[in-house]
């Protein structure tokens, strides 16, 4: 067995120029001291060098042809391919595998039976592939994030873009998932959105419904699978979010909700997504956890989160205009807002203690009484992770001039102090406690106890709001 060696393709070309026999496999003595150099003009030099670990490596400087055999590992920055035998051409910056192979990138991990990949362009195809795509993955590519399980007869890769043809997608890891979608074509922009074409929704092995086109914003919490629950005020409920793509950027959506006490409370709308911002037109009845409001309709434009230069500060901007109705009041409501947030500020060497700061401004106008209100917000949160199972937090919130015409979406507290903790009891159960203290009246405003239960591919949250003597129960899909 040949000794395993590690080489960079750009270096191989350089070594061959200085006398390496191109008709022979590259020897293990391929100058380890030059390992980190890259030959000028090589395909690898245009980006980062390609590193190969294998039992045997062959390279022709004249044709660019290469192969590697036995425990092959190819790495470029954070991209890795693992297989037993690989062929390629360095002049075309292309490699291919006919057998089983695994490709790993910061936002995905896929295994298939055949790969054709251009490492210069970072584009390629994996046949008969299955694996994971990560949501909320960090820019550092540290593997953190919520998993989506994907499969496809072939999966195409490009920077920031994944396409699964004749594929499936789910947040459930079971061999026969509790829920999934299947589609002729599934397009994924990691951390942004999913668009599926000719899609079928499944619960276990039963078809629930079909759509010609389905679109989901990965930064929004709604799932197209039903969720059930209970609220003391509204009774038992069942909800479902449906979205139908009309064009590449325009979609129609509805949120269907039925409560045994509040009855049928649907809303409908249109959503127009453009690079950098989203425009939403919606109408219906909405609940903020305490109060109902009727919007008939409301138009909102929201800019995506943007960073200020290379600073640790980012901001969001939104503007909305619509007719709001609550109890006996009707008003054409305008709200223009901007909010600044600072990246987490680590206060400990192990980054287990972090400070989060934010501040914002809202300008609100009401036609009901011709009022104008300028609202200022200041927020500070301190979080401590004592262990992987136990964490605590405290927060201070200050609001100035919060004289809202409507109860919906507003808080009567001007100065609030929050605190709480979360404890992972075991693999399936988590308990959390949170409370809010009114600093103006020197009294406890809210006190909530929540038990979360992992139901394999679903999550059940049971909350008791002690100060209000209210119960809440919610069952929803896990990470979809």
Short mmCIF file of C-alpha atoms in Angstrom, two decimals:
data_model
loop_
_atom_site.label_atom_id
_atom_site.label_comp_id
_atom_site.label_asym_id
_atom_site.label_seq_id
_atom_site.Cartn_x
_atom_site.Cartn_y
_atom_site.Cartn_z
CA UNK A 1 0.00 0.00 0.00
CA UNK A 2 1.42 3.39 -0.95
CA UNK A 3 1.95 5.87 1.80
CA UNK A 4 -0.85 8.50 1.96
CA UNK A 5 0.28 11.89 0.76
CA UNK A 6 -1.13 15.41 0.49
CA UNK A 7 -0.46 17.60 -2.56
CA UNK A 8 -1.81 20.78 -4.13
CA UNK A 9 -2.63 20.59 -7.85
CA UNK A 10 -0.88 23.86 -8.59
CA UNK A 11 2.30 22.45 -7.02
CA UNK A 12 2.10 19.31 -9.12
CA UNK A 13 2.41 21.40 -12.28
CA UNK A 14 5.43 23.20 -10.85
CA UNK A 15 7.14 19.94 -9.89
CA UNK A 16 6.58 18.45 -13.33
CA UNK A 17 8.21 21.46 -15.02
CA UNK A 18 11.33 20.72 -12.96
CA UNK A 19 11.67 17.14 -14.14
CA UNK A 20 8.89 14.94 -12.73
CA UNK A 21 8.13 12.07 -15.13
CA UNK A 22 4.56 12.80 -16.22
CA UNK A 23 3.87 9.19 -17.18
CA UNK A 24 4.39 7.99 -13.61
CA UNK A 25 2.27 8.42 -10.51
CA UNK A 26 3.35 11.39 -8.40
CA UNK A 27 5.70 10.09 -5.76
CA UNK A 28 5.39 10.59 -2.05
CA UNK A 29 8.58 12.66 -2.13
CA UNK A 30 6.73 15.50 -3.90
CA UNK A 31 8.49 18.21 -1.87
CA UNK A 32 6.55 18.70 1.31
CA UNK A 33 8.45 21.93 1.94
CA UNK A 34 6.77 23.44 -1.16
CA UNK A 35 3.34 22.16 -0.16
CA UNK A 36 1.72 25.57 0.27
CA UNK A 37 3.02 27.17 -2.95
CA UNK A 38 0.78 27.53 -6.00
CA UNK A 39 2.04 27.59 -9.55
CA UNK A 40 1.27 30.81 -11.43
CA UNK A 41 -1.34 30.33 -14.11
CA UNK A 42 -2.78 27.14 -12.69
CA UNK A 43 -6.55 26.82 -12.35
CA UNK A 44 -6.19 26.51 -8.60
CA UNK A 45 -4.28 29.77 -8.38
CA UNK A 46 -7.33 31.67 -9.58
CA UNK A 47 -9.05 30.85 -6.31
CA UNK A 48 -7.69 28.64 -3.55
CA UNK A 49 -5.41 25.62 -4.10
CA UNK A 50 -6.95 22.17 -4.38
CA UNK A 51 -5.50 19.74 -1.86
CA UNK A 52 -5.61 15.99 -2.46
CA UNK A 53 -5.07 13.19 0.04
CA UNK A 54 -4.99 9.70 -1.47
CA UNK A 55 -3.05 6.45 -1.54
CA UNK A 56 -2.04 7.17 -5.15
CA UNK A 57 -2.16 10.34 -7.28
CA UNK A 58 -1.37 10.67 -11.02
CA UNK A 59 -0.99 13.98 -12.86
CA UNK A 60 -0.05 14.99 -16.43
CA UNK A 61 1.17 18.55 -16.81
CA UNK A 62 0.85 18.36 -20.60
CA UNK A 63 -2.81 17.36 -20.77
CA UNK A 64 -3.95 18.34 -17.28
CA UNK A 65 -5.39 14.88 -16.74
CA UNK A 66 -5.23 13.48 -13.22
CA UNK A 67 -6.62 10.70 -11.09
CA UNK A 68 -6.48 9.74 -7.42
CA UNK A 69 -7.13 6.30 -6.00
CA UNK A 70 -7.74 4.96 -2.48
CA UNK A 71 -9.17 6.94 0.46
CA UNK A 72 -9.42 10.07 -1.67
CA UNK A 73 -10.07 13.41 0.01
CA UNK A 74 -10.17 16.58 -2.09
CA UNK A 75 -10.41 19.91 -0.29
CA UNK A 76 -10.69 23.53 -1.42
CA UNK A 77 -11.30 26.03 1.36
CA UNK A 78 -14.45 24.69 3.09
CA UNK A 79 -15.48 22.38 0.23
CA UNK A 80 -14.59 18.68 0.57
CA UNK A 81 -15.16 15.59 -1.62
CA UNK A 82 -14.65 12.08 -0.24
CA UNK A 83 -14.53 9.00 -2.49
CA UNK A 84 -12.39 5.99 -3.43
CA UNK A 85 -11.50 6.90 -7.02
CA UNK A 86 -11.65 10.23 -8.82
CA UNK A 87 -10.64 11.56 -12.24
CA UNK A 88 -10.23 15.09 -13.45
CA UNK A 89 -8.55 17.69 -15.64
CA UNK A 90 -6.77 20.63 -14.06
CA UNK A 91 -6.86 22.69 -17.25
CA UNK A 92 -10.66 22.47 -17.19
CA UNK A 93 -10.74 22.77 -13.34
CA UNK A 94 -13.04 19.75 -13.45
CA UNK A 95 -13.25 16.47 -11.53
CA UNK A 96 -15.67 13.55 -11.81
CA UNK A 97 -16.55 10.39 -9.92
CA UNK A 98 -18.45 7.40 -11.31
CA UNK A 99 -19.00 5.64 -7.97
CA UNK A 100 -20.15 6.69 -4.53
CA UNK A 101 -18.96 10.08 -3.27
CA UNK A 102 -19.77 12.64 -0.60
CA UNK A 103 -19.50 16.40 -1.04
CA UNK A 104 -19.53 18.78 1.93
CA UNK A 105 -19.91 22.57 1.86
CA UNK A 106 -20.80 25.00 4.69
CA UNK A 107 -24.53 24.79 3.86
CA UNK A 108 -24.83 21.15 2.73
CA UNK A 109 -23.66 17.55 3.00
CA UNK A 110 -24.65 15.24 0.12
CA UNK A 111 -23.83 11.66 -0.86
CA UNK A 112 -24.52 10.37 -4.36
CA UNK A 113 -23.57 7.82 -6.97
CA UNK A 114 -21.65 9.97 -9.42
CA UNK A 115 -20.32 13.55 -9.34
CA UNK A 116 -19.30 15.95 -12.10
CA UNK A 117 -17.89 19.09 -10.47
CA UNK A 118 -16.09 22.22 -11.68
CA UNK A 119 -14.05 23.40 -8.72
CA UNK A 120 -13.12 26.65 -10.46
CA UNK A 121 -16.75 27.75 -10.84
CA UNK A 122 -17.96 25.67 -7.83
CA UNK A 123 -20.74 24.20 -9.98
CA UNK A 124 -21.65 20.58 -10.55
CA UNK A 125 -24.13 17.73 -10.51
CA UNK A 126 -24.57 14.80 -8.10
CA UNK A 127 -26.62 11.82 -9.28
CA UNK A 128 -28.98 9.80 -7.06
CA UNK A 129 -28.11 12.07 -4.14
CA UNK A 130 -29.38 12.45 -0.59
CA UNK A 131 -28.20 14.41 2.41
CA UNK A 132 -28.73 17.59 4.40
CA UNK A 133 -29.04 21.28 3.67
CA UNK A 134 -28.60 23.63 6.61
CA UNK A 135 -30.84 26.57 7.51
CA UNK A 136 -29.46 29.45 9.59
CA UNK A 137 -25.90 28.34 8.85
CA UNK A 138 -23.33 30.86 10.03
CA UNK A 139 -21.11 32.66 7.51
CA UNK A 140 -18.13 30.96 9.14
CA UNK A 141 -19.47 27.63 7.96
CA UNK A 142 -19.06 25.96 11.31
CA UNK A 143 -21.78 23.42 10.59
CA UNK A 144 -24.29 25.03 12.92
CA UNK A 145 -27.85 25.36 11.74
CA UNK A 146 -31.15 23.54 11.45
CA UNK A 147 -31.15 20.57 9.11
CA UNK A 148 -33.34 20.01 6.06
CA UNK A 149 -33.15 16.52 4.56
CA UNK A 150 -33.05 16.48 0.77
CA UNK A 151 -32.90 13.87 -2.00
CA UNK A 152 -33.00 13.94 -5.78
CA UNK A 153 -32.36 11.88 -8.89
CA UNK A 154 -29.78 14.54 -9.56
CA UNK A 155 -28.86 17.61 -7.54
CA UNK A 156 -27.22 20.61 -9.19
CA UNK A 157 -24.90 22.87 -7.21
CA UNK A 158 -23.88 26.49 -7.76
CA UNK A 159 -22.67 29.17 -5.34
CA UNK A 160 -25.65 30.04 -3.13
CA UNK A 161 -28.04 27.88 -5.15
CA UNK A 162 -29.14 24.21 -5.09
CA UNK A 163 -31.56 22.39 -7.42
CA UNK A 164 -32.97 18.91 -6.72
CA UNK A 165 -34.70 17.29 -9.70
CA UNK A 166 -37.38 14.68 -8.93
CA UNK A 167 -36.60 15.29 -5.28
CA UNK A 168 -37.93 15.37 -1.74
CA UNK A 169 -37.45 17.75 1.18
CA UNK A 170 -38.31 17.46 4.89
CA UNK A 171 -37.22 18.55 8.34
CA UNK A 172 -37.83 15.04 9.69
CA UNK A 173 -34.87 12.60 9.84
CA UNK A 174 -36.95 9.38 9.95
CA UNK A 175 -36.59 6.78 7.18
CA UNK A 176 -40.31 7.28 6.48
CA UNK A 177 -40.69 10.93 7.56
CA UNK A 178 -43.82 12.12 9.36
CA UNK A 179 -44.09 14.86 6.72
CA UNK A 180 -42.28 15.83 3.53
CA UNK A 181 -42.75 17.37 0.11
CA UNK A 182 -41.92 15.77 -3.22
CA UNK A 183 -41.51 17.81 -6.39
CA UNK A 184 -40.41 17.69 -10.00
CA UNK A 185 -37.93 20.44 -9.17
CA UNK A 186 -36.88 21.96 -5.84
CA UNK A 187 -34.83 25.18 -5.90
CA UNK A 188 -33.08 26.25 -2.69
CA UNK A 189 -31.29 29.49 -1.91
CA UNK A 190 -29.81 28.58 1.53
CA UNK A 191 -30.91 30.95 4.30
CA UNK A 192 -33.23 32.73 1.84
CA UNK A 193 -36.06 30.78 0.17
CA UNK A 194 -37.32 27.56 -1.38
CA UNK A 195 -39.28 27.26 -4.63
CA UNK A 196 -40.77 23.85 -5.53
CA UNK A 197 -42.49 23.01 -8.83
CA UNK A 198 -45.25 20.39 -9.29
CA UNK A 199 -45.15 19.72 -5.57
CA UNK A 200 -47.03 17.20 -3.40
CA UNK A 201 -47.36 17.49 0.39
CA UNK A 202 -47.25 14.25 2.38
CA UNK A 203 -48.00 13.18 5.95
CA UNK A 204 -46.34 9.79 6.38
CA UNK A 205 -47.20 7.99 3.12
CA UNK A 206 -50.49 9.82 2.55
CA UNK A 207 -50.84 12.65 0.02
CA UNK A 208 -52.35 15.73 1.66
CA UNK A 209 -52.57 18.12 -1.31
CA UNK A 210 -50.77 19.18 -4.48
CA UNK A 211 -49.66 22.56 -5.87
CA UNK A 212 -48.21 23.62 -9.20
CA UNK A 213 -45.73 25.90 -7.45
CA UNK A 214 -44.82 26.33 -3.78
CA UNK A 215 -42.61 29.06 -2.35
CA UNK A 216 -41.35 29.52 1.21
CA UNK A 217 -39.27 32.29 2.76
CA UNK A 218 -36.74 30.57 5.05
CA UNK A 219 -36.65 33.65 7.27
CA UNK A 220 -40.36 33.37 8.07
CA UNK A 221 -41.78 30.88 10.60
CA UNK A 222 -44.87 29.69 8.72
CA UNK A 223 -45.07 26.05 7.65
CA UNK A 224 -47.41 24.69 5.00
CA UNK A 225 -48.18 21.70 7.21
CA UNK A 226 -51.10 22.15 9.62
CA UNK A 227 -50.48 23.12 13.24
CA UNK A 228 -52.90 22.58 16.10
CA UNK A 229 -53.17 24.02 19.57
CA UNK A 230 -55.18 25.65 22.31
CA UNK A 231 -55.45 29.17 23.74
CA UNK A 232 -57.56 30.08 26.75
CA UNK A 233 -59.11 33.08 24.97
CA UNK A 234 -59.74 31.52 21.55
CA UNK A 235 -60.13 27.80 22.30
CA UNK A 236 -58.82 24.89 20.25
CA UNK A 237 -57.43 25.83 16.84
CA UNK A 238 -56.06 24.45 13.61
CA UNK A 239 -53.96 26.61 11.28
CA UNK A 240 -52.33 26.24 7.90
CA UNK A 241 -50.22 28.56 5.75
CA UNK A 242 -50.48 28.13 1.97
CA UNK A 243 -48.44 30.01 -0.63
CA UNK A 244 -48.75 29.80 -4.40
CA UNK A 245 -46.13 31.23 -6.75
CA UNK A 246 -47.63 33.29 -9.57
CA UNK A 247 -44.26 34.32 -11.06
CA UNK A 248 -40.63 34.04 -10.00
CA UNK A 249 -41.07 37.03 -7.68
CA UNK A 250 -44.81 37.26 -7.01
CA UNK A 251 -46.79 34.82 -4.87
CA UNK A 252 -50.27 34.64 -3.37
CA UNK A 253 -50.74 33.33 0.16
CA UNK A 254 -53.39 32.60 2.75
CA UNK A 255 -53.34 31.71 6.42
CA UNK A 256 -56.32 29.53 7.28
CA UNK A 257 -57.20 29.47 10.98
CA UNK A 258 -60.22 28.11 12.83
CA UNK A 259 -60.80 28.55 16.60
CA UNK A 260 -63.59 26.93 18.61
CA UNK A 261 -64.22 30.25 20.39
CA UNK A 262 -63.09 32.89 17.87
CA UNK A 263 -64.27 30.83 14.85
CA UNK A 264 -62.89 31.25 11.31
CA UNK A 265 -60.12 33.88 11.07
CA UNK A 266 -58.45 33.72 7.64
CA UNK A 267 -56.17 36.23 5.96
CA UNK A 268 -55.01 36.49 2.35
CA UNK A 269 -52.36 38.45 0.51
CA UNK A 270 -49.78 38.93 -2.20
CA UNK A 271 -46.03 38.98 -1.67
CA UNK A 272 -43.56 40.48 -4.14
CA UNK A 273 -39.94 39.58 -3.41
CA UNK A 274 -37.09 41.56 -4.93
CA UNK A 275 -33.36 41.51 -4.13
CA UNK A 276 -33.02 43.57 -0.98
CA UNK A 277 -36.68 44.11 -0.12
CA UNK A 278 -40.15 42.52 0.06
CA UNK A 279 -43.55 44.13 -0.59
CA UNK A 280 -46.63 42.55 1.03
CA UNK A 281 -50.31 43.35 0.48
CA UNK A 282 -52.55 41.57 3.00
CA UNK A 283 -56.06 41.61 4.42
CA UNK A 284 -57.78 39.69 7.20
CA UNK A 285 -57.89 39.33 10.98
CA UNK A 286 -54.70 39.05 13.02
CA UNK A 287 -53.91 38.09 16.62
CA UNK A 288 -50.81 39.26 18.50
CA UNK A 289 -51.28 36.94 21.49
CA UNK A 290 -53.54 39.39 23.34
CA UNK A 291 -55.66 41.39 20.89
CA UNK A 292 -57.31 41.02 17.47
CA UNK A 293 -57.09 43.56 14.65
CA UNK A 294 -58.72 43.66 11.22
CA UNK A 295 -56.63 44.91 8.31
CA UNK A 296 -58.62 45.81 5.21
CA UNK A 297 -56.09 45.90 3.60
CA UNK A 298 -52.49 46.75 4.57
CA UNK A 299 -49.49 47.41 2.31
CA UNK A 300 -46.00 46.91 3.76
CA UNK A 301 -42.51 47.34 2.30
CA UNK A 302 -39.62 45.87 4.29
CA UNK A 303 -35.93 46.10 3.42
CA UNK A 304 -33.76 43.09 4.14
CA UNK A 305 -31.33 43.42 7.02
CA UNK A 306 -28.32 45.44 5.91
CA UNK A 307 -24.94 45.97 7.52
CA UNK A 308 -23.41 49.43 7.89
CA UNK A 309 -20.15 49.05 5.98
CA UNK A 310 -17.87 46.59 7.76
CA UNK A 311 -19.15 47.62 11.19
CA UNK A 312 -20.84 45.22 13.65
CA UNK A 313 -24.10 47.20 13.30
CA UNK A 314 -26.93 46.28 10.95
CA UNK A 315 -30.36 47.82 10.37
CA UNK A 316 -33.83 47.10 9.03
CA UNK A 317 -36.30 49.59 7.54
CA UNK A 318 -40.04 49.13 7.01
CA UNK A 319 -43.06 51.19 5.99
CA UNK A 320 -46.73 50.21 6.11
CA UNK A 321 -50.04 51.84 5.29
CA UNK A 322 -53.47 50.32 5.76
CA UNK A 323 -56.94 50.48 7.23
CA UNK A 324 -57.01 49.03 10.76
CA UNK A 325 -60.22 48.22 12.65
CA UNK A 326 -60.34 47.37 16.37
CA UNK A 327 -63.50 47.36 18.51
CA UNK A 328 -65.25 50.64 17.62
CA UNK A 329 -62.23 52.37 16.05
CA UNK A 330 -61.25 52.52 12.38
CA UNK A 331 -58.17 54.34 11.15
CA UNK A 332 -55.88 54.58 8.16
CA UNK A 333 -52.73 53.55 9.96
CA UNK A 334 -49.20 54.55 8.86
CA UNK A 335 -46.01 53.23 10.48
CA UNK A 336 -42.48 54.01 9.30
CA UNK A 337 -39.69 52.39 11.26
CA UNK A 338 -35.96 51.78 11.44
CA UNK A 339 -34.15 49.51 13.89
CA UNK A 340 -30.42 49.14 14.52
CA UNK A 341 -28.91 46.03 16.11
CA UNK A 342 -25.34 45.28 17.16
CA UNK A 343 -23.71 41.90 16.63
CA UNK A 344 -23.36 39.84 19.79
CA UNK A 345 -20.71 41.36 22.06
CA UNK A 346 -18.81 38.55 23.84
CA UNK A 347 -18.09 39.34 27.48
CA UNK A 348 -16.19 36.13 28.23
CA UNK A 349 -13.24 34.39 26.59
CA UNK A 350 -15.31 31.29 25.80
CA UNK A 351 -18.15 33.44 24.35
CA UNK A 352 -20.66 31.90 26.75
CA UNK A 353 -21.67 35.38 27.98
CA UNK A 354 -22.94 37.75 25.30
CA UNK A 355 -24.51 41.20 25.21
CA UNK A 356 -27.03 42.20 22.53
CA UNK A 357 -27.89 45.87 21.94
CA UNK A 358 -30.54 47.48 19.77
CA UNK A 359 -32.34 50.78 19.27
CA UNK A 360 -35.04 51.97 16.92
CA UNK A 361 -37.51 54.66 15.92
CA UNK A 362 -41.10 54.51 14.63
CA UNK A 363 -43.15 57.36 13.19
CA UNK A 364 -46.88 56.54 13.45
CA UNK A 365 -49.82 58.47 11.97
CA UNK A 366 -53.56 57.82 12.47
CA UNK A 367 -56.45 59.25 10.44
CA UNK A 368 -58.90 58.46 13.29
CA UNK A 369 -57.76 61.42 15.40
CA UNK A 370 -55.14 63.00 13.09
CA UNK A 371 -52.49 62.02 15.61
CA UNK A 372 -48.74 61.74 15.05
CA UNK A 373 -46.48 59.78 17.35
CA UNK A 374 -42.70 59.36 17.40
CA UNK A 375 -41.73 56.23 19.32
CA UNK A 376 -38.16 55.52 20.48
CA UNK A 377 -36.99 52.06 21.56
CA UNK A 378 -33.89 50.92 23.46
CA UNK A 379 -33.11 47.26 24.13
CA UNK A 380 -30.30 45.41 25.91
CA UNK A 381 -30.14 41.65 26.49
CA UNK A 382 -27.52 39.65 28.36
CA UNK A 383 -27.38 35.89 27.74
CA UNK A 384 -25.28 33.32 29.59
CA UNK A 385 -24.83 29.71 28.51
CA UNK A 386 -23.73 27.80 31.61
CA UNK A 387 -23.67 24.46 29.81
CA UNK A 388 -25.14 22.92 26.63
CA UNK A 389 -28.28 22.22 28.68
CA UNK A 390 -28.71 25.34 30.82
CA UNK A 391 -28.84 29.03 29.90
CA UNK A 392 -30.12 32.24 31.51
CA UNK A 393 -30.92 35.75 30.32
CA UNK A 394 -31.86 39.21 31.52
CA UNK A 395 -33.08 42.11 29.37
CA UNK A 396 -34.01 45.77 29.69
CA UNK A 397 -36.54 47.40 27.33
CA UNK A 398 -37.33 51.11 27.29
CA UNK A 399 -40.02 52.72 25.10
CA UNK A 400 -40.70 56.46 24.86
CA UNK A 401 -43.94 58.05 23.61
CA UNK A 402 -45.78 54.76 23.13
CA UNK A 403 -49.23 56.35 22.97
CA UNK A 404 -50.79 53.92 20.52
CA UNK A 405 -54.37 54.26 19.29
CA UNK A 406 -54.64 50.47 19.02
CA UNK A 407 -53.98 47.79 21.61
CA UNK A 408 -52.84 45.38 18.89
CA UNK A 409 -49.07 45.20 18.54
CA UNK A 410 -48.34 47.62 21.36
CA UNK A 411 -47.24 47.26 24.97
CA UNK A 412 -48.49 49.24 27.93
CA UNK A 413 -45.06 48.93 29.54
CA UNK A 414 -42.64 51.80 29.03
CA UNK A 415 -39.83 50.31 31.12
CA UNK A 416 -39.60 46.54 31.45
CA UNK A 417 -37.06 44.15 32.93
CA UNK A 418 -37.15 40.57 31.61
CA UNK A 419 -35.42 37.52 33.03
CA UNK A 420 -35.58 33.79 32.57
CA UNK A 421 -33.83 30.49 32.08
CA UNK A 422 -34.00 27.40 29.88
CA UNK A 423 -33.06 23.86 30.94
CA UNK A 424 -32.82 20.84 28.66
CA UNK A 425 -34.10 18.07 30.92
CA UNK A 426 -33.22 15.26 28.52
CA UNK A 427 -33.02 14.61 24.80
CA UNK A 428 -36.76 15.17 24.31
CA UNK A 429 -37.86 17.60 27.02
CA UNK A 430 -36.99 21.21 27.79
CA UNK A 431 -38.34 23.50 30.53
CA UNK A 432 -38.16 27.29 30.41
CA UNK A 433 -39.28 30.10 32.68
CA UNK A 434 -39.61 33.79 31.84
CA UNK A 435 -40.97 36.82 33.62
CA UNK A 436 -41.49 40.50 32.86
CA UNK A 437 -41.28 43.16 35.56
CA UNK A 438 -42.88 46.62 35.20
CA UNK A 439 -40.26 49.06 36.48
CA UNK A 440 -42.71 51.99 36.59
CA UNK A 441 -45.33 50.31 38.79
CA UNK A 442 -42.75 48.12 40.60
CA UNK A 443 -44.85 45.01 39.95
CA UNK A 444 -44.61 41.64 38.20
CA UNK A 445 -46.37 41.93 34.83
CA UNK A 446 -46.03 38.42 33.34
CA UNK A 447 -44.82 35.04 34.53
CA UNK A 448 -44.69 32.13 32.05
CA UNK A 449 -43.78 28.45 32.45
CA UNK A 450 -43.20 26.40 29.27
CA UNK A 451 -42.57 22.69 28.76
CA UNK A 452 -41.39 21.75 25.25
CA UNK A 453 -41.58 18.15 24.09
CA UNK A 454 -39.83 16.82 21.00
CA UNK A 455 -42.31 14.48 19.32
CA UNK A 456 -39.71 13.05 16.93
CA UNK A 457 -40.56 15.24 13.92
CA UNK A 458 -42.98 17.59 15.66
CA UNK A 459 -42.68 19.91 18.64
CA UNK A 460 -45.29 20.44 21.36
CA UNK A 461 -45.10 23.54 23.57
CA UNK A 462 -47.31 23.82 26.67
CA UNK A 463 -47.27 27.23 28.39
CA UNK A 464 -48.98 28.40 31.56
CA UNK A 465 -49.20 32.21 31.91
CA UNK A 466 -49.51 32.46 35.67
CA UNK A 467 -50.31 36.19 35.96
CA UNK A 468 -53.13 35.86 33.43
CA UNK A 469 -54.24 32.35 34.44
CA UNK A 470 -54.08 31.29 30.78
CA UNK A 471 -52.98 28.08 29.08
CA UNK A 472 -51.42 27.75 25.62
CA UNK A 473 -50.64 24.60 23.65
CA UNK A 474 -49.05 24.46 20.22
CA UNK A 475 -48.06 21.45 18.08
CA UNK A 476 -46.08 22.18 14.91
CA UNK A 477 -43.61 20.58 12.54
CA UNK A 478 -39.96 20.60 13.53
CA UNK A 479 -37.71 22.83 11.42
CA UNK A 480 -39.71 23.01 8.19
#
